[in-house]
Amino acid sequence: MSVDEIAPGPALVPEAVGDESGAIGSDPRRWIILGVLCLALLMVGIDGTIVNVALPSLVREIGASSTELQWIVDAYTIVFAGFLLIAGNTGDRLGRRRCFVLGLAVFVGGSLGCSLVSTPNNLILLRGVQGLGAAFVMPATLSILTNVFTDRAERTRAIGLWAGVSGLGVAIGPLAGGYLLGHFWWGAIFLVNVPIGIFTIIVALVLVPESKDPHSARLDLVGTLLSIVGLVSLLYGIIEGPARGWGDPLVVACFGLAVVTLTAFVLWERHTDHPILDVTFFANPRFSAASISITLVFFALFGTLFFVSQYLQFVLGYSALQSGVRLLPVALALMVAAPLSAKLVGRFGTKKVVTLGLLLTAAALLLFSRATGTSGYPLIGAVLVIIGIGMGMAIAPATDSIMGSVPPEKAGVGSAMNDTTREIGGALGVAILGSITAAVYTSTITGNPDFAKLQAASPADAKAVQESVGAAALVAEKLPPAFAKALTAAANDAFIHAVDRSVLVGAVVAALGAAVAWFFLPARDHTAEPVDELVDGAAIRLGPEQRRSLAQITLGLLADAGMSSLTYNAVAARSGIGTATLQHYWTSRVDAVSAAVREVVGANPIPQTGDLRADLCSYVHALGAGLSDPRARQVLGALIGEASSDPELATTLREQVVAPRRAELAARLSLEPGRLRMPIDAAVDQIVGPIYYRALITGADIDDHLVDSIVDAVVRTS
């Protein structure tokens, strides 16, 4: 295939009248829009933590067991995490504001349903509905933010505020939950979302601009199904293991199914040409190390909050409101540290700041392991402050690394991946640390002499005490005072012992995250290097034949299936060139097309033999021969069509292909200006225009007579 001059004239790449790619520009309302996004983020964040302070109430009011408490927390996060990637992809395809509003509507409906149920199973189901809505809200907030704030410095500050507001949700959740539980019934913690959600929907429809990726691939339904089944199976096995036994056939089957489906998910994503998660992103350490860091820091946070609320109410005896107030330090510290992390990154680099944040988180969990029944709140307060500072230092820089490592048109997928790591980390934290706590608690309490006495007197009460410290508190209320006091002390001691063991595991996980950040996270963002340097470096790795083959494959995919087909996986599969090399050669679809066109054009230089007429005849013959090829015409038509709807592509082709090629032809004409019948710019158009007109409009042959006529109209005979 030969396409000698893809776009020498201005008519080939018309100006686009609109931009739906997501690069919306500097919207004057961007800070107000950020406020709207943060309001939705706050609502979703509150719902993730407001339940923690209500866990003791759910034990008392609807008889939730320890396992059911884990499911009430994790049903939300599992569905949330399972649908985040497809939600981000859907937002890129159908419109981010549209999905944002749709997600809010589903979330509001789920919240209303949660407020009306009376059994743990129904609550678990509707918590999943809430998670589904949140899955469409959360990635939309960050992808809209990324596209509204086009200036990198402003975007970094906006993401810092975004991360701070997520911390505010951590604070307001327990506080609001405690107040509502103290004045209303437990369902009020969900009902509060309804008016907030309706208000946010109305404001979003008025203020938030629509944006989407015009080249987004079709939905990856297979990948979505595999990821959801794999994640649910894994967490089901972890949560049910302590209650059913780790050797239970159902638990073992769940772990086996998780291994099979998650492995299949990775293999499928590596080979499909429309992945829900382009696994080649993980070749970039800014993306992969930051994702792991966020996963592990939320593992620590969610796992810790799951215990702290129960510790404050069951062991220290605080009310729900008092417990909520005492959880404020973690959120306030996070809100202060997250915005300040941008300044620290500017001075010390992302690697050091994220690593220090994770080390502080690990230190906080180690301190938590020293808690006893008499250590009181000061120790817990110190734990919450340290973990809040550590999370604030880690979350914002890691989030900025993820969003900065994906192309702007893939902001929805990048945002979804960021949110998925948060939710998976949180779900695993609650599941794993909660299961460790349940297992250690059961083992400890059943070995207590007072438990043996209770089991002999009332096996049903003993079974309830064996399940959780909350159930033990309920049983103690109906026992004689002396025995109730002894049972409560035994249950509290068993719970504290179990929590001590669990948080030590959390500390190890956070320290592992610090190691990942230190060894794999780049110190600073190097994506601002000149594009020419990146391309030149890749050109060294690719020989001339490889570059020509890559250009033909890229343009062929474009002609056959459009811009959405240009994924690293698809090009790598057809070219035999590794995805890592491709990532250096081009970083977006526009880069890929531009590089391919430049390669084709560069392979056909304008002759300079000293004979102007002969040079022009040779050039026009070659151009005509290339455009006579049906495949070349198909490619050129695809380029024109894509450029007409993609201003970024139009501008790139004009600046990197059209202008240089025109300049090259003009430079050849300028060597002999005295032989021209017209100005040089007009001569360029006169040479090229008729060829494209005949090739693309009339379809007539380009013969020697036409070539001679074109050249004679421009060049005087000597």
XYZ file of C-alpha atoms in Angstrom:
718
model
C 0.000 0.000 0.000
C 1.308 3.417 -0.894
C -0.163 6.706 0.158
C 2.392 9.210 -0.962
C 0.910 12.374 0.381
C -1.892 11.878 2.803
C -2.916 15.502 3.216
C -1.044 18.120 1.196
C -3.919 20.538 0.769
C -6.079 22.310 3.302
C -9.303 20.721 2.081
C -8.298 17.236 3.149
C -8.556 17.780 6.891
C -11.543 20.029 7.424
C -12.037 22.008 10.594
C -14.304 20.185 13.039
C -17.175 22.078 14.515
C -17.484 20.180 17.771
C -15.456 18.183 20.243
C -16.872 15.211 22.067
C -13.563 13.598 22.795
C -13.441 14.705 26.347
C -10.915 17.484 25.872
C -13.619 19.981 26.665
C -11.300 22.909 27.177
C -11.062 25.321 30.069
C -14.694 25.616 31.130
C -15.243 28.887 33.051
C -17.612 27.017 35.380
C -15.065 24.307 36.167
C -14.763 25.081 39.895
C -18.564 25.090 40.290
C -18.687 21.823 38.352
C -16.066 20.441 40.736
C -18.404 21.334 43.600
C -21.237 19.358 41.987
C -18.971 16.373 41.420
C -17.707 16.528 44.987
C -21.284 16.609 46.315
C -21.991 13.322 44.521
C -18.639 11.932 45.669
C -19.489 12.944 49.217
C -22.822 11.135 49.096
C -21.238 7.932 47.756
C -18.383 8.216 50.270
C -20.747 8.743 53.178
C -22.648 5.604 52.266
C -19.442 3.602 52.317
C -18.738 4.568 55.948
C -22.086 5.497 57.516
C -22.928 1.801 57.820
C -19.894 1.116 60.015
C -21.248 3.144 62.924
C -24.632 1.413 62.490
C -23.269 -2.146 62.703
C -24.066 -2.540 66.423
C -27.580 -1.168 65.771
C -28.107 -3.689 62.972
C -27.154 -6.478 65.370
C -29.721 -5.245 67.876
C -32.536 -4.172 65.504
C -32.603 -6.793 62.738
C -30.503 -9.547 64.312
C -27.584 -9.438 61.867
C -24.857 -12.006 62.515
C -21.123 -11.320 62.171
C -21.097 -12.829 58.674
C -24.175 -10.825 57.683
C -22.505 -7.637 58.934
C -19.579 -8.339 56.614
C -21.985 -8.875 53.722
C -23.921 -5.681 54.508
C -20.649 -3.774 54.162
C -19.212 -5.799 51.294
C -22.360 -6.201 49.152
C -22.026 -2.501 48.394
C -18.298 -2.617 47.670
C -18.370 -5.880 45.685
C -21.040 -4.675 43.246
C -19.388 -1.265 43.215
C -16.014 -2.742 42.287
C -17.451 -5.331 39.901
C -19.241 -2.783 37.727
C -16.760 0.102 37.912
C -14.795 -0.823 34.796
C -17.834 -1.336 32.590
C -19.345 1.846 34.054
C -16.231 3.824 33.135
C -16.230 2.309 29.650
C -19.937 3.054 29.259
C -19.374 6.647 30.305
C -16.651 7.022 27.673
C -19.022 5.569 25.066
C -22.422 7.049 25.867
C -21.510 10.208 27.728
C -20.054 10.793 31.178
C -22.777 13.156 32.385
C -25.472 10.757 31.188
C -23.977 7.877 33.178
C -23.360 10.182 36.136
C -27.046 11.106 36.320
C -28.173 7.509 35.684
C -25.949 6.270 38.497
C -27.341 8.880 40.874
C -30.895 7.795 40.062
C -30.135 4.098 40.737
C -28.283 5.005 43.931
C -31.214 7.069 45.202
C -33.626 4.196 44.465
C -31.417 1.704 46.286
C -31.106 4.032 49.277
C -34.868 4.399 49.530
C -35.250 0.622 49.419
C -32.615 0.083 52.138
C -34.512 2.404 54.479
C -37.662 0.282 54.219
C -36.415 -3.315 54.688
C -36.556 -5.320 57.919
C -34.291 -8.347 57.327
C -30.506 -8.698 56.802
C -30.876 -10.529 53.479
C -33.073 -7.831 51.942
C -30.696 -5.163 53.206
C -27.749 -6.996 51.635
C -29.582 -7.160 48.293
C -30.445 -3.463 48.231
C -26.949 -2.522 49.347
C -25.889 -4.166 46.100
C -28.304 -1.896 44.202
C -26.679 1.092 45.882
C -23.290 -0.230 44.806
C -24.482 -0.508 41.203
C -25.520 3.132 41.175
C -22.310 4.239 42.861
C -20.308 2.359 40.217
C -21.647 4.743 37.566
C -21.278 7.845 39.747
C -17.733 7.470 41.064
C -15.705 7.131 37.824
C -17.801 9.855 36.176
C -16.761 12.355 38.851
C -13.061 11.863 38.181
C -13.298 11.552 34.388
C -15.420 14.721 34.117
C -12.956 16.476 36.419
C -9.995 15.361 34.297
C -11.600 16.658 31.117
C -12.871 19.942 32.547
C -9.507 20.815 34.127
C -7.240 20.737 31.086
C -4.368 22.632 32.752
C -2.128 20.093 34.498
C -1.397 22.288 37.521
C -5.091 23.052 38.030
C -5.958 19.401 37.534
C -3.497 18.360 40.242
C -5.067 20.819 42.688
C -8.565 19.694 41.724
C -7.669 16.027 42.268
C -6.221 16.977 45.661
C -9.556 18.565 46.605
C -11.365 15.533 45.175
C -9.296 13.241 47.393
C -9.900 15.552 50.361
C -13.657 15.373 49.847
C -13.439 11.593 49.796
C -11.907 11.992 53.241
C -14.753 14.284 54.234
C -17.117 11.424 53.402
C -15.157 9.247 55.813
C -15.756 11.894 58.494
C -19.363 12.826 57.838
C -20.475 9.199 57.421
C -19.927 8.049 61.015
C -20.888 11.454 62.442
C -24.130 11.716 60.461
C -24.860 8.054 61.139
C -24.412 8.548 64.852
C -26.725 11.576 64.882
C -29.426 9.868 62.815
C -29.281 6.697 64.906
C -29.604 8.789 68.048
C -32.709 10.642 66.820
C -34.402 8.325 64.301
C -34.542 4.651 63.362
C -31.639 2.869 61.667
C -33.195 3.229 58.174
C -32.616 6.994 58.326
C -28.936 6.486 57.521
C -30.009 5.422 54.019
C -33.017 7.716 53.598
C -30.777 10.786 53.967
C -29.306 10.039 50.523
C -32.623 10.605 48.735
C -32.926 14.428 48.927
C -29.187 14.910 48.402
C -29.242 12.666 45.337
C -32.263 14.371 43.763
C -30.706 17.820 44.248
C -27.422 16.654 42.705
C -29.213 15.225 39.654
C -30.976 18.534 38.993
C -27.816 20.618 39.336
C -25.783 18.192 37.200
C -28.282 18.392 34.349
C -27.980 22.178 34.391
C -24.233 22.691 34.888
C -22.158 19.637 34.003
C -21.087 19.460 30.307
C -21.365 16.228 28.367
C -18.190 14.543 27.171
C -17.272 11.157 25.714
C -14.651 9.305 23.712
C -15.680 9.373 20.030
C -13.516 6.311 19.356
C -14.497 4.149 22.317
C -14.620 0.416 21.638
C -17.752 -1.700 22.059
C -18.566 -3.072 25.479
C -16.551 -6.034 26.710
C -19.370 -8.153 28.113
C -17.239 -11.300 28.470
C -14.588 -9.438 30.454
C -17.243 -7.839 32.640
C -18.860 -11.188 33.448
C -15.523 -12.854 34.222
C -14.389 -10.028 36.513
C -17.655 -9.923 38.476
C -17.895 -13.706 38.914
C -14.226 -13.908 39.907
C -14.426 -11.087 42.442
C -17.703 -12.238 44.036
C -16.450 -15.833 44.266
C -13.199 -14.741 45.919
C -14.873 -12.535 48.516
C -17.651 -15.056 49.183
C -15.050 -17.687 50.023
C -13.132 -15.290 52.286
C -16.221 -14.088 54.168
C -17.941 -17.468 54.541
C -14.749 -19.374 55.386
C -14.736 -18.730 59.168
C -18.433 -19.638 59.542
C -18.579 -22.677 57.233
C -15.005 -23.860 57.694
C -12.143 -23.386 55.237
C -12.492 -26.979 54.037
C -16.213 -26.650 53.303
C -16.929 -27.782 49.704
C -18.746 -24.538 48.859
C -15.877 -22.382 50.160
C -13.274 -24.453 48.307
C -15.391 -24.331 45.137
C -15.628 -20.532 45.404
C -11.852 -20.163 45.637
C -11.397 -22.518 42.701
C -13.947 -20.634 40.625
C -12.247 -17.332 41.522
C -8.849 -18.601 40.332
C -10.278 -19.906 37.057
C -12.407 -16.853 36.215
C -9.840 -14.229 37.206
C -7.150 -16.039 35.199
C -9.540 -16.237 32.258
C -10.254 -12.526 32.693
C -6.569 -11.618 32.361
C -6.106 -13.886 29.336
C -9.252 -12.555 27.667
C -8.266 -8.928 28.252
C -4.830 -9.566 26.756
C -6.245 -10.914 23.485
C -9.554 -9.149 22.848
C -9.447 -6.057 20.653
C -11.980 -4.222 22.860
C -10.841 -4.879 26.459
C -12.783 -3.428 29.364
C -9.376 -3.006 30.980
C -6.420 -2.577 28.660
C -3.916 -4.621 30.644
C -1.081 -2.964 28.724
C -1.655 0.037 31.003
C 0.025 -2.027 33.711
C 3.274 -1.968 31.727
C 3.509 1.656 32.829
C 4.819 1.660 36.426
C 3.035 4.962 37.117
C -0.224 3.103 36.539
C 0.516 -0.309 38.049
C 2.430 0.736 41.173
C -0.053 3.517 41.932
C -2.990 1.103 41.529
C -1.416 -1.384 43.937
C -0.686 1.392 46.437
C -4.303 2.597 46.435
C -5.603 -0.970 46.775
C -3.488 -1.644 49.839
C -4.118 1.681 51.577
C -7.888 1.189 51.275
C -7.444 -2.390 52.462
C -6.075 -0.892 55.670
C -8.693 1.888 55.967
C -11.860 -0.157 55.431
C -10.590 -3.015 57.551
C -9.720 -0.631 60.385
C -13.037 1.249 60.312
C -14.882 -2.082 60.416
C -13.283 -2.784 63.819
C -13.004 0.675 65.349
C -16.736 1.406 65.420
C -17.475 -1.907 67.137
C -14.554 -1.355 69.552
C -15.813 2.110 70.493
C -19.411 0.989 71.099
C -19.115 -2.572 72.431
C -15.823 -2.317 74.364
C -15.595 1.348 75.398
C -19.364 1.788 75.699
C -19.878 4.890 73.521
C -23.201 5.624 71.852
C -23.514 5.705 68.066
C -23.219 9.523 67.995
C -20.291 9.552 70.420
C -18.614 6.898 68.286
C -19.166 8.954 65.138
C -17.617 12.039 66.724
C -14.582 10.044 67.804
C -14.010 8.810 64.250
C -13.576 12.396 63.016
C -9.765 12.547 63.417
C -9.111 10.110 60.556
C -11.146 12.173 58.114
C -9.885 15.570 59.275
C -6.289 14.386 59.013
C -6.961 12.961 55.544
C -8.617 16.198 54.398
C -5.596 18.232 55.490
C -2.952 15.843 54.162
C -4.492 15.137 50.728
C -4.338 18.716 49.336
C -0.892 19.284 50.878
C 0.460 16.157 49.213
C 0.681 18.020 45.876
C 3.273 20.389 47.368
C 5.193 17.501 48.887
C 5.233 15.688 45.539
C 6.566 18.821 43.850
C 9.466 18.917 46.295
C 10.226 15.255 46.987
C 8.587 13.317 44.135
C 5.689 10.863 44.029
C 7.737 7.822 45.098
C 8.826 9.240 48.455
C 5.478 10.789 49.357
C 3.395 7.679 48.594
C 5.909 5.414 50.336
C 5.891 7.587 53.459
C 2.086 7.623 53.451
C 1.912 3.839 53.387
C 4.574 3.521 56.097
C 2.567 5.857 58.336
C -0.501 3.694 57.697
C 1.461 0.590 58.699
C 2.734 2.350 61.841
C -0.834 3.325 62.792
C -1.971 -0.282 62.542
C 0.967 -1.457 64.632
C -0.062 1.068 67.272
C -3.656 -0.203 67.087
C -2.404 -3.685 67.952
C -1.492 -2.345 71.417
C -5.139 -1.567 72.237
C -6.635 -3.205 75.341
C -9.902 -3.008 77.221
C -8.450 -0.285 79.437
C -6.268 1.686 76.987
C -9.198 3.986 76.249
C -9.775 6.430 73.419
C -6.424 8.348 73.362
C -4.641 5.431 71.720
C -7.442 5.007 69.157
C -7.439 8.767 68.496
C -3.697 8.670 67.763
C -4.215 5.696 65.434
C -6.906 7.552 63.493
C -4.808 10.710 63.101
C -1.753 8.825 61.856
C -3.692 6.644 59.451
C -5.517 9.724 58.116
C -2.259 11.555 57.424
C -0.766 8.472 55.816
C -3.759 7.918 53.556
C -3.923 11.571 52.555
C -0.268 11.486 51.519
C -0.713 8.292 49.509
C -4.121 8.625 47.839
C -3.908 11.954 45.970
C -0.437 11.426 44.376
C -1.271 7.825 43.451
C -4.588 8.919 41.913
C -2.844 11.644 39.915
C -0.302 9.061 38.703
C -3.088 6.784 37.436
C -5.008 9.560 35.678
C -1.833 11.068 34.238
C -0.701 7.756 32.756
C -3.766 7.157 30.534
C -4.759 9.177 27.439
C -7.388 11.908 28.076
C -9.930 10.130 25.883
C -9.620 7.148 28.253
C -10.300 9.212 31.382
C -13.402 7.123 32.156
C -11.453 3.861 32.155
C -8.605 5.428 34.149
C -11.039 6.821 36.694
C -12.861 3.489 36.912
C -9.590 1.660 37.476
C -8.685 4.105 40.241
C -12.069 3.571 41.891
C -11.932 -0.195 41.346
C -8.641 -0.421 43.232
C -10.205 1.525 46.109
C -13.275 -0.690 46.318
C -11.440 -3.979 45.814
C -8.958 -2.939 48.485
C -11.773 -1.984 50.849
C -13.760 -5.151 50.161
C -10.693 -7.324 50.692
C -9.843 -5.406 53.870
C -13.265 -6.035 55.390
C -13.396 -9.616 54.124
C -9.893 -10.746 55.078
C -9.390 -8.815 58.302
C -13.024 -9.407 59.277
C -12.630 -13.144 58.708
C -9.397 -13.253 60.708
C -11.132 -11.417 63.535
C -14.135 -13.745 63.425
C -11.964 -16.862 63.461
C -9.694 -15.671 66.301
C -12.657 -14.365 68.317
C -14.513 -17.675 68.038
C -11.419 -19.658 68.973
C -10.707 -17.440 71.990
C -14.220 -17.108 73.387
C -14.967 -20.830 73.143
C -11.893 -21.523 75.264
C -13.118 -19.298 78.088
C -14.508 -21.082 81.209
C -17.512 -18.712 81.374
C -18.453 -19.719 77.832
C -18.472 -23.365 78.886
C -20.876 -22.515 81.721
C -23.172 -20.632 79.331
C -23.094 -23.498 76.835
C -24.171 -25.925 79.504
C -27.024 -23.647 80.623
C -28.203 -22.369 77.203
C -26.693 -23.776 73.973
C -28.663 -21.241 71.870
C -27.200 -18.282 73.777
C -23.737 -19.810 73.593
C -24.028 -20.150 69.834
C -24.980 -16.462 69.579
C -22.054 -15.392 71.788
C -19.728 -17.460 69.604
C -20.707 -15.432 66.513
C -19.694 -11.891 67.525
C -19.013 -9.471 70.348
C -22.256 -7.674 69.450
C -24.289 -10.827 69.895
C -22.513 -11.423 73.205
C -23.616 -7.969 74.394
C -27.246 -8.789 73.535
C -27.075 -12.113 75.393
C -25.489 -10.434 78.426
C -28.448 -8.053 78.738
C -30.744 -10.926 79.784
C -28.342 -12.700 82.152
C -27.868 -12.166 85.905
C -25.625 -9.125 86.569
C -22.615 -11.017 87.891
C -22.565 -13.556 85.062
C -23.359 -10.861 82.491
C -20.350 -8.841 83.620
C -18.056 -11.846 83.372
C -19.389 -12.804 79.928
C -19.064 -9.228 78.628
C -15.467 -9.024 79.851
C -14.636 -12.363 78.240
C -16.233 -11.375 74.922
C -14.502 -7.979 74.911
C -11.127 -9.567 75.672
C -11.647 -12.120 72.886
C -12.648 -9.370 70.454
C -9.646 -7.185 71.339
C -7.302 -10.157 70.990
C -8.784 -10.925 67.568
C -8.503 -7.304 66.430
C -4.878 -7.164 67.573
C -4.043 -10.093 65.311
C -6.000 -8.671 62.396
C -4.423 -5.229 62.424
C -0.969 -6.796 62.468
C -1.881 -8.425 59.155
C -3.107 -5.032 57.941
C 0.206 -3.459 58.963
C 2.121 -6.041 56.933
C -0.098 -5.352 53.916
C 0.464 -1.580 54.203
C 4.219 -2.120 54.510
C 4.112 -4.292 51.403
C 2.391 -1.420 49.615
C 5.185 0.910 50.731
C 7.743 -1.482 49.254
C 5.868 -1.592 45.952
C 5.734 2.210 45.820
C 9.428 2.573 46.657
C 10.742 0.037 44.165
C 8.325 0.486 41.256
C 6.646 3.904 41.379
C 8.617 6.496 39.352
C 9.880 9.402 41.421
C 8.315 11.951 39.084
C 6.088 12.232 36.031
C 8.245 11.871 32.936
C 5.364 11.987 30.498
C 6.160 15.597 29.672
C 9.286 14.598 27.731
C 9.310 15.900 24.141
C 7.330 13.608 21.865
C 10.139 13.663 19.337
C 12.509 12.122 21.899
C 10.079 9.299 22.634
C 9.473 8.589 18.967
C 13.183 8.771 18.167
C 13.903 6.305 20.979
C 11.300 3.919 19.632
C 12.589 4.385 16.108
C 15.963 3.083 17.265
C 14.271 -0.089 18.482
C 12.241 -0.511 15.285
C 14.001 -1.079 11.971
C 12.810 0.534 8.706
C 10.907 -2.576 7.618
C 9.196 -2.854 11.011
C 8.192 0.806 10.913
C 6.719 0.474 7.415
C 4.870 -2.702 8.392
C 3.562 -1.041 11.551
C 2.329 1.931 9.510
C 0.489 -0.314 7.046
C -1.123 -2.337 9.859
C -2.184 0.784 11.744
C -3.748 2.435 8.706
C -5.311 -0.857 7.644
C -7.019 -1.253 11.022
C -8.192 2.335 10.796
C -9.722 1.744 7.359
C -11.348 -1.549 8.360
C -12.726 -0.781 11.796
C -12.146 2.874 12.638
C -10.158 4.540 15.399
C -11.649 2.338 18.135
C -9.798 -0.675 16.705
C -6.394 0.892 17.372
C -5.509 -0.746 20.687
C -2.045 -1.863 21.742
C -3.263 -5.464 21.826
C -4.773 -5.334 18.335
C -1.742 -3.714 16.703
C 0.699 -5.931 18.597
C -1.168 -9.081 17.548
C -0.947 -8.134 13.859
C 2.532 -6.620 13.808
C 4.439 -8.945 16.142
C 5.811 -5.886 17.951
C 5.585 -5.953 21.741
C 3.066 -3.722 23.490
C 5.821 -2.132 25.609
C 7.604 -0.964 22.448
C 4.332 0.320 21.016
C 3.743 2.327 24.181
C 7.023 4.130 23.554
C 6.290 4.560 19.865
C 2.875 6.154 20.431
C 0.814 6.969 23.507
C -2.646 7.469 21.974
C -4.651 6.576 18.881
C -3.963 10.005 17.399
C -0.227 9.417 17.885
C -0.572 6.043 16.183
C -2.293 7.445 13.111
C 0.041 10.422 12.864
C 3.138 8.221 13.160
C 1.799 5.836 10.515
C 1.002 8.603 8.049
C 4.399 10.259 8.584
C 6.086 6.933 7.951
C 4.218 6.426 4.657
C 4.832 9.988 3.519
C 8.493 9.885 4.544
C 9.053 6.784 2.434
C 8.256 8.833 -0.715
C 10.381 11.998 -0.665
C 9.979 14.676 -3.323
C 12.707 14.195 -5.976
C 15.465 16.785 -6.342
C 17.488 15.915 -9.446
C 18.000 19.484 -10.636
C 15.344 19.192 -13.367
C 12.183 20.821 -11.984
C 9.797 19.514 -14.617
C 11.141 15.959 -14.394
C 11.003 16.070 -10.597
C 7.395 17.249 -10.575
C 6.327 14.681 -13.175
C 7.942 11.925 -11.111
C 6.272 13.197 -7.943
C 2.802 13.510 -9.507
C 3.110 10.068 -11.136
C 3.993 8.496 -7.772
C 1.169 10.334 -6.005
C -1.319 9.281 -8.685
C -0.145 5.670 -8.589
C -0.606 5.576 -4.821
C -4.076 7.081 -4.942
C -5.127 4.719 -7.736
C -4.803 1.822 -5.296
C -8.316 1.052 -3.920
C -6.855 0.239 -0.507
C -5.115 3.606 -0.349
C -8.363 5.365 -1.236
C -10.102 3.451 1.545
C -7.443 4.537 4.033
C -7.609 8.133 2.901
C -11.391 8.147 3.142
C -11.182 6.788 6.687
C -8.665 9.499 7.597
C -10.916 12.226 6.259
C -13.941 10.821 8.057
C -12.183 10.439 11.389
C -10.551 13.875 11.181
C -13.885 15.530 10.463
C -15.238 14.322 13.826
C -12.025 14.486 15.863
C -10.476 17.978 16.140
C -7.379 16.598 17.877
C -6.680 14.242 14.975
C -7.401 17.002 12.447
C -5.004 19.386 14.164
C -2.292 16.748 14.556
C -2.433 15.706 10.902
C -2.434 19.304 9.774
C 0.551 20.234 11.945
C 2.618 17.049 11.674
C 1.814 15.864 8.125
C 0.110 18.464 5.964
C 2.219 21.488 6.854
C 5.603 19.708 6.622
C 4.692 18.065 3.291
C 3.518 21.344 1.799
C 6.695 22.982 3.045
C 8.792 20.247 1.403
C 7.051 20.722 -1.954
C 7.239 24.509 -1.640
C 10.955 24.261 -0.878
C 11.521 22.297 -4.089
C 9.597 24.878 -6.120
C 11.481 27.740 -4.502
C 14.766 26.442 -5.950
C 13.623 27.556 -9.397
C 11.011 30.300 -8.836
C 11.681 31.862 -12.219
C 10.200 28.858 -14.002
C 6.841 29.032 -12.178
C 3.746 30.521 -13.811
C 2.192 31.456 -10.427
C 3.098 32.055 -6.754
C 4.532 29.071 -4.894
C 1.496 28.501 -2.608
C -0.860 28.501 -5.578
C 1.502 26.178 -7.451
C 1.383 23.643 -4.598
C -2.416 23.560 -4.723
C -2.417 23.381 -8.517
C -0.111 20.360 -8.493
C -1.907 18.370 -5.799
C -5.563 19.381 -6.123
C -6.372 17.769 -9.510
C -4.840 14.450 -8.451
C -6.987 14.190 -5.309
C -10.067 15.384 -7.169
C -9.738 12.704 -9.842
C -8.771 9.962 -7.370
C -11.423 10.648 -4.739
C -14.269 12.386 -6.563
C -14.438 11.254 -10.197
C -12.483 8.005 -9.881
C -10.978 8.572 -13.336
C -7.557 7.215 -14.287
C -4.463 9.307 -13.675
C -2.550 8.950 -16.949
C 0.507 10.568 -18.513
C -1.632 13.155 -20.320
C -3.100 14.407 -17.022
C 0.326 14.517 -15.403
C 1.800 16.540 -18.276
C -1.138 18.945 -18.207
C -0.743 19.548 -14.452
C 2.989 20.180 -14.655
C 2.729 22.359 -17.784
C 0.131 24.541 -16.026
C 2.660 25.249 -13.270
C 6.084 25.202 -14.970
C 7.141 27.278 -17.956
C 8.947 25.439 -20.699
C 12.653 26.204 -20.659
